[in-house]
PDB file of C-alpha atoms in Angstrom:
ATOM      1  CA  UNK A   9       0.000   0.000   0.000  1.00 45.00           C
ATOM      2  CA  UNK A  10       2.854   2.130   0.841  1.00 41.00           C
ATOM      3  CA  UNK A  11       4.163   1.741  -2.383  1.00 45.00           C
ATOM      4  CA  UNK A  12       1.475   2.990  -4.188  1.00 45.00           C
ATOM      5  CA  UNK A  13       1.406   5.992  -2.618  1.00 40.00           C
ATOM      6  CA  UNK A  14       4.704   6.778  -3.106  1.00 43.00           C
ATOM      7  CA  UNK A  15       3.910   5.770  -6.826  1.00 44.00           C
ATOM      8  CA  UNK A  16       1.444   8.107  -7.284  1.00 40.00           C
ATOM      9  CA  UNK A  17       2.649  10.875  -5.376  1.00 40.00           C
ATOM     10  CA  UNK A  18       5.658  10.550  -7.860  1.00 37.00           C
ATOM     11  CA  UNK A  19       3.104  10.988 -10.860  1.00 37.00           C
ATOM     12  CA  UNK A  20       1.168  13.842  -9.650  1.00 37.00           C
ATOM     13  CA  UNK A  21       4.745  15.607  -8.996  1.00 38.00           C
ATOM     14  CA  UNK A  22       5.914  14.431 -13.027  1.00 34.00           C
ATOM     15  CA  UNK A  23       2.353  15.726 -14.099  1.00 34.00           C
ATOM     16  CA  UNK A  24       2.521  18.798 -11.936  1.00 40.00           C
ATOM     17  CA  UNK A  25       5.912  19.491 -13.332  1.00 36.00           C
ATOM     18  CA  UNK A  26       4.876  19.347 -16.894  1.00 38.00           C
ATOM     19  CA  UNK A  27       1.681  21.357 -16.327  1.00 39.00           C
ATOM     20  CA  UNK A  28       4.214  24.257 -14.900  1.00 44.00           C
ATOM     21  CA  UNK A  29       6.527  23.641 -18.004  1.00 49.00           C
ATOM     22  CA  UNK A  30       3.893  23.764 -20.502  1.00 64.00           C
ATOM     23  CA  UNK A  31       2.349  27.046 -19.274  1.00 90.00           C
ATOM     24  CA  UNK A  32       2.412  29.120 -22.341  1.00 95.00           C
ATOM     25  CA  UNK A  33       1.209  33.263 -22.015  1.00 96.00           C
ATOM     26  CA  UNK A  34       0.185  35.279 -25.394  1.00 96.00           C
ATOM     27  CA  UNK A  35       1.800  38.863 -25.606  1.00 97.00           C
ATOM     28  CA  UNK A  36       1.176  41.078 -28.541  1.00 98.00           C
ATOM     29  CA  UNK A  37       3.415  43.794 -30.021  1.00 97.00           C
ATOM     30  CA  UNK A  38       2.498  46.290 -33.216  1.00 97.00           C
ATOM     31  CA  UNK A  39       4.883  46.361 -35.935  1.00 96.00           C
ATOM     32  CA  UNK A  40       7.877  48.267 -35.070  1.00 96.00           C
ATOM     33  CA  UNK A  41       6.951  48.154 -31.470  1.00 96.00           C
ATOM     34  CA  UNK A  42       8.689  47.000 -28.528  1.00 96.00           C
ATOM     35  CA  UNK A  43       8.251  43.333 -26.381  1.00 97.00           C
ATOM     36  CA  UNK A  44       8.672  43.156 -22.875  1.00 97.00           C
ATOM     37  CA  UNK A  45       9.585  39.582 -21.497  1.00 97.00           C
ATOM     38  CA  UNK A  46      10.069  39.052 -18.277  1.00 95.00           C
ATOM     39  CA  UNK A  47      11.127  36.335 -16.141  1.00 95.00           C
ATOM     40  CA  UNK A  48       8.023  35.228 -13.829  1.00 91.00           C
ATOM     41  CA  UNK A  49       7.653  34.073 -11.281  1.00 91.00           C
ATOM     42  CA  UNK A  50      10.610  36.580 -10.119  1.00 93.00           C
ATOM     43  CA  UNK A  51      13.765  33.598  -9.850  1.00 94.00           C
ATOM     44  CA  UNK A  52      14.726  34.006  -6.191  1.00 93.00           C
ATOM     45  CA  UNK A  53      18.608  33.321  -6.022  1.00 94.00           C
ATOM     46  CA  UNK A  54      21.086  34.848  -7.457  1.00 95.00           C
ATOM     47  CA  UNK A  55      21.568  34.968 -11.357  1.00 96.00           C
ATOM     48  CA  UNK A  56      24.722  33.771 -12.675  1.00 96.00           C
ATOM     49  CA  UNK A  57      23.553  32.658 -16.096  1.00 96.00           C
ATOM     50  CA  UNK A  58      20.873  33.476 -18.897  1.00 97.00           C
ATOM     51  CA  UNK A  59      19.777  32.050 -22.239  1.00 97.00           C
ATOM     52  CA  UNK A  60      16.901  33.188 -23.415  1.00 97.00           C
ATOM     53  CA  UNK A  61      15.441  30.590 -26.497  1.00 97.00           C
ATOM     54  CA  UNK A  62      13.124  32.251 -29.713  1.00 97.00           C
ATOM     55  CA  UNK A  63      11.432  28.832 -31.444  1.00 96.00           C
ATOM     56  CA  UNK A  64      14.021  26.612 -29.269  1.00 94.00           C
ATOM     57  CA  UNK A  65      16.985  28.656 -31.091  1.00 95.00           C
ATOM     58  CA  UNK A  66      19.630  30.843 -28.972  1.00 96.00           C
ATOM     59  CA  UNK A  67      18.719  34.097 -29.014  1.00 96.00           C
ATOM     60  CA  UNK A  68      20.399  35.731 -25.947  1.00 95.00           C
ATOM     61  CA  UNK A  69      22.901  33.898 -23.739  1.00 95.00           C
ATOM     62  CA  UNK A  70      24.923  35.489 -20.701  1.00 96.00           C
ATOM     63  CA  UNK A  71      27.380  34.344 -18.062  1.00 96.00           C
ATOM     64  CA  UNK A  72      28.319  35.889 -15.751  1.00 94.00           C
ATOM     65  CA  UNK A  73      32.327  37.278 -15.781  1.00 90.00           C
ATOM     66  CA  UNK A  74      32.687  35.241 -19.079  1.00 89.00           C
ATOM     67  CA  UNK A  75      29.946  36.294 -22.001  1.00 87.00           C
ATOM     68  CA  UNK A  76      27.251  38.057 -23.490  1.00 90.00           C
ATOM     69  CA  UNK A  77      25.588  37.355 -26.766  1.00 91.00           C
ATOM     70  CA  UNK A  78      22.410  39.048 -28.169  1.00 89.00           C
ATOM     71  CA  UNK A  79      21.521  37.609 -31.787  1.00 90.00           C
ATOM     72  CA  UNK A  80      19.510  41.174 -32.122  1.00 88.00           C
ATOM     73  CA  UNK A  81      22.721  43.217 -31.938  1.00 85.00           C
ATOM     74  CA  UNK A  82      21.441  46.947 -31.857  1.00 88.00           C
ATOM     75  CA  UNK A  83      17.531  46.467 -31.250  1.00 94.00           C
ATOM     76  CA  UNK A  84      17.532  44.035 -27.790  1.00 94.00           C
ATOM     77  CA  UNK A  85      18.514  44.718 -24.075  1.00 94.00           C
ATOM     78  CA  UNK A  86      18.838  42.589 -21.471  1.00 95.00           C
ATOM     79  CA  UNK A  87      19.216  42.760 -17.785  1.00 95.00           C
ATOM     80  CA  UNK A  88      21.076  40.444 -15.958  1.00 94.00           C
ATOM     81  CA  UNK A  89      19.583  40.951 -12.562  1.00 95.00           C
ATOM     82  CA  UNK A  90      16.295  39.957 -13.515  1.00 95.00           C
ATOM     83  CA  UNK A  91      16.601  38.160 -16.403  1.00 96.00           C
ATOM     84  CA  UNK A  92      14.223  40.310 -17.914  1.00 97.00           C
ATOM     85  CA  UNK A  93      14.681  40.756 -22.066  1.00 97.00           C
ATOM     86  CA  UNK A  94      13.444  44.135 -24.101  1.00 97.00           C
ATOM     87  CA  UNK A  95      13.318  43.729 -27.830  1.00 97.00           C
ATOM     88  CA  UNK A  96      12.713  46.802 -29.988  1.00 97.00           C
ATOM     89  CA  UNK A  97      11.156  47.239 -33.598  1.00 96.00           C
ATOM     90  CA  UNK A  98       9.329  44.406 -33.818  1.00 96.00           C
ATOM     91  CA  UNK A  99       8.195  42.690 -37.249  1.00 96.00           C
ATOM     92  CA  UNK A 100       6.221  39.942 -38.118  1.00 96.00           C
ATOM     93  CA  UNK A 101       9.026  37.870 -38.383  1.00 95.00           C
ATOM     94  CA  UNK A 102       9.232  37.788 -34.128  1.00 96.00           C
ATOM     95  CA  UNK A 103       6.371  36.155 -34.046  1.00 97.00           C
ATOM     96  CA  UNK A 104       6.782  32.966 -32.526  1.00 97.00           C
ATOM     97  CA  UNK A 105       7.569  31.205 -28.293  1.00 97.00           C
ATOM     98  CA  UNK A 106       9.933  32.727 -26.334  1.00 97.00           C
ATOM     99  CA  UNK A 107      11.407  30.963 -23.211  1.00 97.00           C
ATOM    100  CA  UNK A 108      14.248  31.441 -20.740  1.00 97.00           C
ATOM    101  CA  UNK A 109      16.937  29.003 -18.870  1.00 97.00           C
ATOM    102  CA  UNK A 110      18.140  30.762 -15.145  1.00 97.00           C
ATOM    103  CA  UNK A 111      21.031  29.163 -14.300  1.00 96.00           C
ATOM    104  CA  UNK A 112      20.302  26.356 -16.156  1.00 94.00           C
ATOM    105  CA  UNK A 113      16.856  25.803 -15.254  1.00 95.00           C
ATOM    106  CA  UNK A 114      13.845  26.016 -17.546  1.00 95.00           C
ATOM    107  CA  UNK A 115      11.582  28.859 -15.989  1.00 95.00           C
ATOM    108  CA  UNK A 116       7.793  27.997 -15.916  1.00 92.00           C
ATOM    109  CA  UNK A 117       6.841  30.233 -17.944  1.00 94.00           C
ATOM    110  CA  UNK A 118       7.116  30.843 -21.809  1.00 96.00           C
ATOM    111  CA  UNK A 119       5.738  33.446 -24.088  1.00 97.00           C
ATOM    112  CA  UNK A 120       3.918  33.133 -27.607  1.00 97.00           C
ATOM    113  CA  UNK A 121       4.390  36.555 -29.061  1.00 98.00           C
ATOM    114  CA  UNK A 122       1.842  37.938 -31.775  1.00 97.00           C
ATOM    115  CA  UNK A 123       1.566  40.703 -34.087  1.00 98.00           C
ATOM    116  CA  UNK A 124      -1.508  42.688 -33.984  1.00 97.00           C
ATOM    117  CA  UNK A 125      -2.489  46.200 -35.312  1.00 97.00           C
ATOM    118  CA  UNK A 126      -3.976  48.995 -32.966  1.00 96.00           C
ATOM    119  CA  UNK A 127      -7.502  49.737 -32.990  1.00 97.00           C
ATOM    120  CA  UNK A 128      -9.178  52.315 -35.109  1.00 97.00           C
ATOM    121  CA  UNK A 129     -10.951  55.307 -33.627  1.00 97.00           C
ATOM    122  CA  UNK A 130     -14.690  53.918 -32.912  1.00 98.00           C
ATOM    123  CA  UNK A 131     -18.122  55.431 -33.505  1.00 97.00           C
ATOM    124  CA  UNK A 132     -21.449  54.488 -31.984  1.00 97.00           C
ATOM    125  CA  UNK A 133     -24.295  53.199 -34.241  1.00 97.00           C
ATOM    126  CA  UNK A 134     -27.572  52.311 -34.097  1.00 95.00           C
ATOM    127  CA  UNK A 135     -28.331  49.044 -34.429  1.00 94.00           C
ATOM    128  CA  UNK A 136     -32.603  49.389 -34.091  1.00 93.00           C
ATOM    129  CA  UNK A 137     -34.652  50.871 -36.603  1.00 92.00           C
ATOM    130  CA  UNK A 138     -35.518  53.892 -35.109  1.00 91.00           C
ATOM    131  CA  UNK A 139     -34.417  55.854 -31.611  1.00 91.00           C
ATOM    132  CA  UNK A 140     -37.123  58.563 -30.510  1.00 91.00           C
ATOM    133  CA  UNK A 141     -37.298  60.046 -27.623  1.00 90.00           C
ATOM    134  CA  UNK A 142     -40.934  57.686 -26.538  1.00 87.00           C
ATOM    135  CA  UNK A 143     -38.832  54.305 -27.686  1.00 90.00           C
ATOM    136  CA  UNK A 144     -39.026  51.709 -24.836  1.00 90.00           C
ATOM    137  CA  UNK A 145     -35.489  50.798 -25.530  1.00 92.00           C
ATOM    138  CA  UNK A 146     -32.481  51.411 -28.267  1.00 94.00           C
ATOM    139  CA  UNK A 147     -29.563  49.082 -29.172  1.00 96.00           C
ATOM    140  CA  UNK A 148     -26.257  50.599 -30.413  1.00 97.00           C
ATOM    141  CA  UNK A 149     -22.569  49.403 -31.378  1.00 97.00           C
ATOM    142  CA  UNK A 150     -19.329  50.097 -30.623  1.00 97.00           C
ATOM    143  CA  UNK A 151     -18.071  49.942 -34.345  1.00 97.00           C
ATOM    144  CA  UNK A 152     -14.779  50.059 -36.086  1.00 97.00           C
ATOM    145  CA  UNK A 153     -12.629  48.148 -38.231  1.00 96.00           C
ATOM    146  CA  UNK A 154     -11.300  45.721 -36.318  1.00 96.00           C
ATOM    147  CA  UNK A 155      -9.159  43.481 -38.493  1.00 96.00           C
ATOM    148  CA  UNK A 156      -6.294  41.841 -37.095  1.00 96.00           C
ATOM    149  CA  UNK A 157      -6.467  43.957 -34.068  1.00 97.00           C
ATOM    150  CA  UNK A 158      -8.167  41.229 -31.833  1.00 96.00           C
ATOM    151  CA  UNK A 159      -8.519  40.929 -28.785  1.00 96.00           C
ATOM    152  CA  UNK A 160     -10.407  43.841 -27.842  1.00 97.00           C
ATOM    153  CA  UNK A 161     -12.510  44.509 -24.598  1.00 97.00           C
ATOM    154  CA  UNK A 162     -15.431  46.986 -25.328  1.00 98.00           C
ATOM    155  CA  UNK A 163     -16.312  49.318 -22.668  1.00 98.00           C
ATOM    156  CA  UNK A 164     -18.978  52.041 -22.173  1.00 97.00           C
ATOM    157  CA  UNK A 165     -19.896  55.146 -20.003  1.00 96.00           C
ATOM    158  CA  UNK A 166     -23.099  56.503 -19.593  1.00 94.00           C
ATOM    159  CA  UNK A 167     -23.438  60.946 -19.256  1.00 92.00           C
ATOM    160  CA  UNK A 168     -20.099  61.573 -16.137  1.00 90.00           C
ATOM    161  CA  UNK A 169     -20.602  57.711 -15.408  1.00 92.00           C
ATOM    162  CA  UNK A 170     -17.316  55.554 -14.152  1.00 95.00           C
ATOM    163  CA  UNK A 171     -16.188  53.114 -17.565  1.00 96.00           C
ATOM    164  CA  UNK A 172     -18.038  49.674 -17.525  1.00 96.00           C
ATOM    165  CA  UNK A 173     -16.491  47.014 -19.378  1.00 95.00           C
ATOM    166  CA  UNK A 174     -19.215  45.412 -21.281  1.00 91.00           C
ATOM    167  CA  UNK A 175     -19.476  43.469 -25.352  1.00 93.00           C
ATOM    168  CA  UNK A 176     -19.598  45.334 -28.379  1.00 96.00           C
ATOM    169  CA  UNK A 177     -23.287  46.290 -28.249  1.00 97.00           C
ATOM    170  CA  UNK A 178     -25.499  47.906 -25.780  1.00 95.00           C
ATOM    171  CA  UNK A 179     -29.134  48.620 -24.792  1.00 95.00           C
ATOM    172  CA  UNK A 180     -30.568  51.604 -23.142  1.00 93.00           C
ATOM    173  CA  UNK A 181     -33.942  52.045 -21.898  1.00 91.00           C
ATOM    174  CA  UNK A 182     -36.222  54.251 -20.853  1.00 89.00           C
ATOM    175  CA  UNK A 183     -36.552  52.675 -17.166  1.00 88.00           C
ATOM    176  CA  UNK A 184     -33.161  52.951 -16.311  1.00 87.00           C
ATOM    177  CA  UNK A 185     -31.830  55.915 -19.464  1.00 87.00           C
ATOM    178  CA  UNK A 186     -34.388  58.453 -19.454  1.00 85.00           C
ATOM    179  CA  UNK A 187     -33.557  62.103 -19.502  1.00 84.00           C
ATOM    180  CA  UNK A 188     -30.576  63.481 -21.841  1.00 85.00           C
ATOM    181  CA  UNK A 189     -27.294  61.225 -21.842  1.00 90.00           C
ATOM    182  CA  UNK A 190     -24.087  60.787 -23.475  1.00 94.00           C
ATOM    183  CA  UNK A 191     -23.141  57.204 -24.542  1.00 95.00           C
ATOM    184  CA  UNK A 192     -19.636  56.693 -25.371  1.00 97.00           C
ATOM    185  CA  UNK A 193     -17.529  53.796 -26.014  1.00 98.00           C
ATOM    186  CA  UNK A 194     -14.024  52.550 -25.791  1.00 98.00           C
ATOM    187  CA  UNK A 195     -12.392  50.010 -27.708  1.00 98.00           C
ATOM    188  CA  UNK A 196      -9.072  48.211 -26.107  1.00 98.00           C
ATOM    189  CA  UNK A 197      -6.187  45.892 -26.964  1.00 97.00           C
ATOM    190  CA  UNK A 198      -2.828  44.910 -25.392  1.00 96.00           C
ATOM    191  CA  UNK A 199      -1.501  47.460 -27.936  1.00 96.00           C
ATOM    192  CA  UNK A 200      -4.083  50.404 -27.636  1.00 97.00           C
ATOM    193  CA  UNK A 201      -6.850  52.196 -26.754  1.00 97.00           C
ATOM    194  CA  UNK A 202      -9.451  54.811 -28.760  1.00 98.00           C
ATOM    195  CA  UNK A 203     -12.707  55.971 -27.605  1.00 97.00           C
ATOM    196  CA  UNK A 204     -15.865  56.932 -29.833  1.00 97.00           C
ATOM    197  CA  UNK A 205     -16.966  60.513 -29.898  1.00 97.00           C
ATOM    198  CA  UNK A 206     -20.118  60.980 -27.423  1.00 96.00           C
ATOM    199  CA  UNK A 207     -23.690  60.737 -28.541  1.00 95.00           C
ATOM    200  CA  UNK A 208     -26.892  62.296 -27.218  1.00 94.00           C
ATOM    201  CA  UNK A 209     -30.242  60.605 -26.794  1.00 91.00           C
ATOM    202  CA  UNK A 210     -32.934  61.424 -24.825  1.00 90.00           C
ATOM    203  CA  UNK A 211     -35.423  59.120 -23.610  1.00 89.00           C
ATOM    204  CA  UNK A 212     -38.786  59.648 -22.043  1.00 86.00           C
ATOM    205  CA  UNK A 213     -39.503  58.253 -18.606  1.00 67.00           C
ATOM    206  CA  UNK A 214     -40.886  54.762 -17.907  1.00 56.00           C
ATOM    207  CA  UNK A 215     -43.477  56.348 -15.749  1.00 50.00           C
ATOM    208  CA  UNK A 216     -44.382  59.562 -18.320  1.00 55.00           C
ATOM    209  CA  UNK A 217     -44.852  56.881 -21.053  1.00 51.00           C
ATOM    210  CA  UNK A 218     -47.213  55.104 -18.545  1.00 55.00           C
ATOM    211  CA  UNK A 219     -49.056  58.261 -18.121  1.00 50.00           C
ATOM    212  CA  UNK A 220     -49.473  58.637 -22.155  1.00 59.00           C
ATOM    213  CA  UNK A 221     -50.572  56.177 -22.775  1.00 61.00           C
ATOM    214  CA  UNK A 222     -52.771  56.280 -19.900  1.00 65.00           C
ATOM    215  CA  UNK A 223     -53.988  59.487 -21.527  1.00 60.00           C
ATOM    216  CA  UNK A 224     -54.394  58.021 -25.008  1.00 76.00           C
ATOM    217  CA  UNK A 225     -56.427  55.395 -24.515  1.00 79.00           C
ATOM    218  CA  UNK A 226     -58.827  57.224 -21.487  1.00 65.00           C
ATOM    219  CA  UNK A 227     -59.328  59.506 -24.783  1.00 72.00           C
ATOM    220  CA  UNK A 228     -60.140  56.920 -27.220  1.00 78.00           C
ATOM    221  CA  UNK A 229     -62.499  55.092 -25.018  1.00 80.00           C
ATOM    222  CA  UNK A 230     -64.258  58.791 -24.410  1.00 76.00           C
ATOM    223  CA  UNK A 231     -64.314  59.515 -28.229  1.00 84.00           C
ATOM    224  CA  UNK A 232     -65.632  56.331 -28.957  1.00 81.00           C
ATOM    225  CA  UNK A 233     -68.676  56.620 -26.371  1.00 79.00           C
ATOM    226  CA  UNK A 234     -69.332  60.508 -27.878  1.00 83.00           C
ATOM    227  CA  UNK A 235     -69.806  58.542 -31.352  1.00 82.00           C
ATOM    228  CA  UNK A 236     -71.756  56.076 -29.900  1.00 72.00           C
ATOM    229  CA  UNK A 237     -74.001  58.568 -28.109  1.00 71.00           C
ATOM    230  CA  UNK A 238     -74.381  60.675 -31.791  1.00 77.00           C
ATOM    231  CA  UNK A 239     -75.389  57.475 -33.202  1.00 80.00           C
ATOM    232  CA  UNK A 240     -77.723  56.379 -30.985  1.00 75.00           C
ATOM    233  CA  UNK A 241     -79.460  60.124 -31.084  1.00 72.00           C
ATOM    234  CA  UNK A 242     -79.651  59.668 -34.508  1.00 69.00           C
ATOM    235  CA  UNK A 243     -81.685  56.810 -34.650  1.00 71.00           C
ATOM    236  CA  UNK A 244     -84.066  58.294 -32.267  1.00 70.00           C
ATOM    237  CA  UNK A 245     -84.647  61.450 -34.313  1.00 61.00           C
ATOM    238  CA  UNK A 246     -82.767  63.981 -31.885  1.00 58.00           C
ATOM    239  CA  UNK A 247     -79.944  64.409 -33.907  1.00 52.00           C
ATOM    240  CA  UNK A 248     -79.896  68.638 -33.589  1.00 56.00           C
ATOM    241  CA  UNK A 249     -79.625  68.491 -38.012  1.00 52.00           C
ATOM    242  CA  UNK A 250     -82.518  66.058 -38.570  1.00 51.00           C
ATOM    243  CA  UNK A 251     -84.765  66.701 -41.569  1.00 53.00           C
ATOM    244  CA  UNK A 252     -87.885  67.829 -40.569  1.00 53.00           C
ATOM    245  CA  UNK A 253     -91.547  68.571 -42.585  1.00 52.00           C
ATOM    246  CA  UNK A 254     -91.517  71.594 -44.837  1.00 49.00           C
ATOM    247  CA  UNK A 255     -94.949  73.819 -44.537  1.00 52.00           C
ATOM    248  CA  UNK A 256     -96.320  74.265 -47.907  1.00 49.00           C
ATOM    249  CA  UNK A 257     -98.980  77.022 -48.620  1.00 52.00           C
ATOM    250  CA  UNK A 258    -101.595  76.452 -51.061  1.00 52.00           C
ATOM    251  CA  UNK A 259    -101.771  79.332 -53.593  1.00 53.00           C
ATOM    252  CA  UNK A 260    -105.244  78.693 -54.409  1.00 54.00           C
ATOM    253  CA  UNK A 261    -106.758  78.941 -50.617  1.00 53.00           C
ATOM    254  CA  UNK A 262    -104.897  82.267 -50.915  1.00 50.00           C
ATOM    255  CA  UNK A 263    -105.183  82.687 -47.191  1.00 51.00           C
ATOM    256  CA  UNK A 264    -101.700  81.615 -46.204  1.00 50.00           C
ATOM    257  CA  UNK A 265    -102.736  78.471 -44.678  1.00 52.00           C
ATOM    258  CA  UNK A 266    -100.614  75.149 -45.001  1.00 52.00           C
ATOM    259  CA  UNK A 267    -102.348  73.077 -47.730  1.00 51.00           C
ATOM    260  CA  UNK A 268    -103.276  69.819 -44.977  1.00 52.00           C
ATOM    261  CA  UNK A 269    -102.955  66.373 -46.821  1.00 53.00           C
ATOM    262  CA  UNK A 270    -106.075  64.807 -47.918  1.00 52.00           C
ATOM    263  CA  UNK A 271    -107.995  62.838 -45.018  1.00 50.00           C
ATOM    264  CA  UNK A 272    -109.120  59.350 -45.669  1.00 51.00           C
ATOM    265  CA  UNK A 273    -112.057  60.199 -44.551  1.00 51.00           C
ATOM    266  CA  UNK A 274    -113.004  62.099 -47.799  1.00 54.00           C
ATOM    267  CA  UNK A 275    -115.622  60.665 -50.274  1.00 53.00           C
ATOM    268  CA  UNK A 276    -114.380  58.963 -53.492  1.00 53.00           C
ATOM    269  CA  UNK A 277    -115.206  61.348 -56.282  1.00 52.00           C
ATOM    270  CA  UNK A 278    -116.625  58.516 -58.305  1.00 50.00           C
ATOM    271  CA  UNK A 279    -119.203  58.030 -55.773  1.00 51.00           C
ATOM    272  CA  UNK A 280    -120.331  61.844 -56.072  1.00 53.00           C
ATOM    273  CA  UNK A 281    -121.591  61.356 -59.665  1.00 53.00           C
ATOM    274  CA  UNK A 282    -125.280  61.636 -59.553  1.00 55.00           C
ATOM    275  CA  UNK A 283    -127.404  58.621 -60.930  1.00 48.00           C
ATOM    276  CA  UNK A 284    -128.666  59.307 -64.687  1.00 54.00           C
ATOM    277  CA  UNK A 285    -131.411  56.877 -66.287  1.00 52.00           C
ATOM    278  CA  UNK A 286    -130.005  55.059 -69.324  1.00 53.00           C
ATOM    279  CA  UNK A 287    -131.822  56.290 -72.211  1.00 54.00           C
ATOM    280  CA  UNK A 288    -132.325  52.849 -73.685  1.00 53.00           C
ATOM    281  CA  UNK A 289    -134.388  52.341 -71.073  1.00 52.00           C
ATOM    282  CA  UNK A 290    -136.530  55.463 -71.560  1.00 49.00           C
ATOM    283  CA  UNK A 291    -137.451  54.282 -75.066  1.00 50.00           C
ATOM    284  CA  UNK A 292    -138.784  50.802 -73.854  1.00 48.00           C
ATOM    285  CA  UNK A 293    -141.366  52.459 -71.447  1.00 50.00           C
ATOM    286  CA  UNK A 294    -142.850  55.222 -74.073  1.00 46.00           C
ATOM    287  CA  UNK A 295    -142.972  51.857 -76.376  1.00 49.00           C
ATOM    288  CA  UNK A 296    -145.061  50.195 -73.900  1.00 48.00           C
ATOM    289  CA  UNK A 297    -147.492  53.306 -72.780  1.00 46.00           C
ATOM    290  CA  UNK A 298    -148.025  54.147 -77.187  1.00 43.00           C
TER     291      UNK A 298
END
């Protein structure tokens, strides 16, 4: 049983070891910038010799009392208290893994060095179709050309408000945004920084939306009751423009009283026609009396 521990306190120190020896950290530099490489953590003893390795080939080496050799005569520095190494005017040619030996022991950590360009000045932009003052809420984006200038951490600040690191877009409403604000935004990488010129919304309370539209639809329902009401006192014959009879005076009567429409009571002039004997009848009686 003992043995096994020991056996597999061994591995965990051989895959501990190799964990540290493997840890790799990215570092970017523009073209015909500087690189900063430092030894870390700090080595603790005293230095007596350095060899700094670019893609496993000697790059720098120093001993102490007996050499010094820089392979970038002219544009590299370094120091041999700390180990640390300064290269200047950097080209895409330096990209690659730098690592260091302190007296001849492989540090933990390495470097992979990468070229990158500096960011462009942004601009904020609307990324919702419209942005009036009564919108609920409006979406906008830090934008710029960002081509081979990743990473970059977007941050924005609201009006005087402290910088809030936050993604490329943002949404402000009219809950939390109302009233007349700047928005500006920054755009960052391990090279450098830019920030957007400031723009001005304004936004309309949550709560003075609320009331609007409060207003707008006790209005509506009001309106639509008045037409109701107007159509109602139509149908009953109260409207105040109904069409009413027309008093029509008989020229005939001559006395400037309304003609009044016939009554049904009135005989039917066929039935005024006095009874006349038929003639043909006449002639049979004086036939018969001769």
């Amino acid at each position: 049983m003992m043995g096994k521990l020991t056996g597999l306190c061994v591995l965990l120190l051989v895959l501990n070891v190799a964990v540290t020896e493997d840890t790799v950290t990215m570092v970017y530099f523009t073209d015909g910038g500087d690189l900063t490489l430092k030894v870390r953590p700090a080595f603790p003893d005293h230095i007596n010799n350095i060899v700094w390795l670019f893609n496993d080939n000697l790059l720098a080496e120093w001993v102490e009392d007996k050499s010094y050799y820089l392979r970038l005569k002219g544009r590299a520095n370094l120091t041999t208290e700390t180990g640390q190494l300064i290269i200047n005017k950097m080209s895409k040619e330096d990209e690659g893994v730098y690592s260091v030996e302190i007296n001849d022991r492989v540090q933990s950590e390495s470097y992979r060095a990468k070229l990158i360009k500096k960011v462009q000045k942004p601009k904020v932009v609307l990324r919702t179709l419209t942005c009036e003052p009564y919108s609920d809420s409006c979406r906008f984006s830090c934008d710029s050309n960002t081509t081979e200038a990743e990473p970059i951490t977007y941050s924005w600040k609201k009006g005087d408000g402290e910088w809030e690191v936050s993604g490329k877009d943002i949404t402000i409403t009219n809950k939390h945004d109302s009233g007349g604000k700047t928005f500006t935004c920054r755009m960052e990488n391990p090279v450098s920084r830019e920030e957007s010129d400031p723009l001005y919304k304004k936004l309309i309370s949550y709560h003075t939306v609320v009331a609007i539209n409060v207003l707008i639809v006790a209005g509506a329902v009001a309106l639509a009751l008045i037409l109701y009401g107007l159509i109602v006192a139509w149908e009953k014959k109260i409207f105040p423009f109904k069409n009413r009879r027309t008093n029509i005076t008989d020229p005939a009567r001559g006395n400037g009283q309304p003609t009044s429409p016939p009554s049904d009571s009135s005989p039917n002039p066929a039935e005024t026609i006095p009874l006349q004997d038929n003639p043909q009848d006449t002639k049979s009686d004086a036939k018969e009396t001769a």
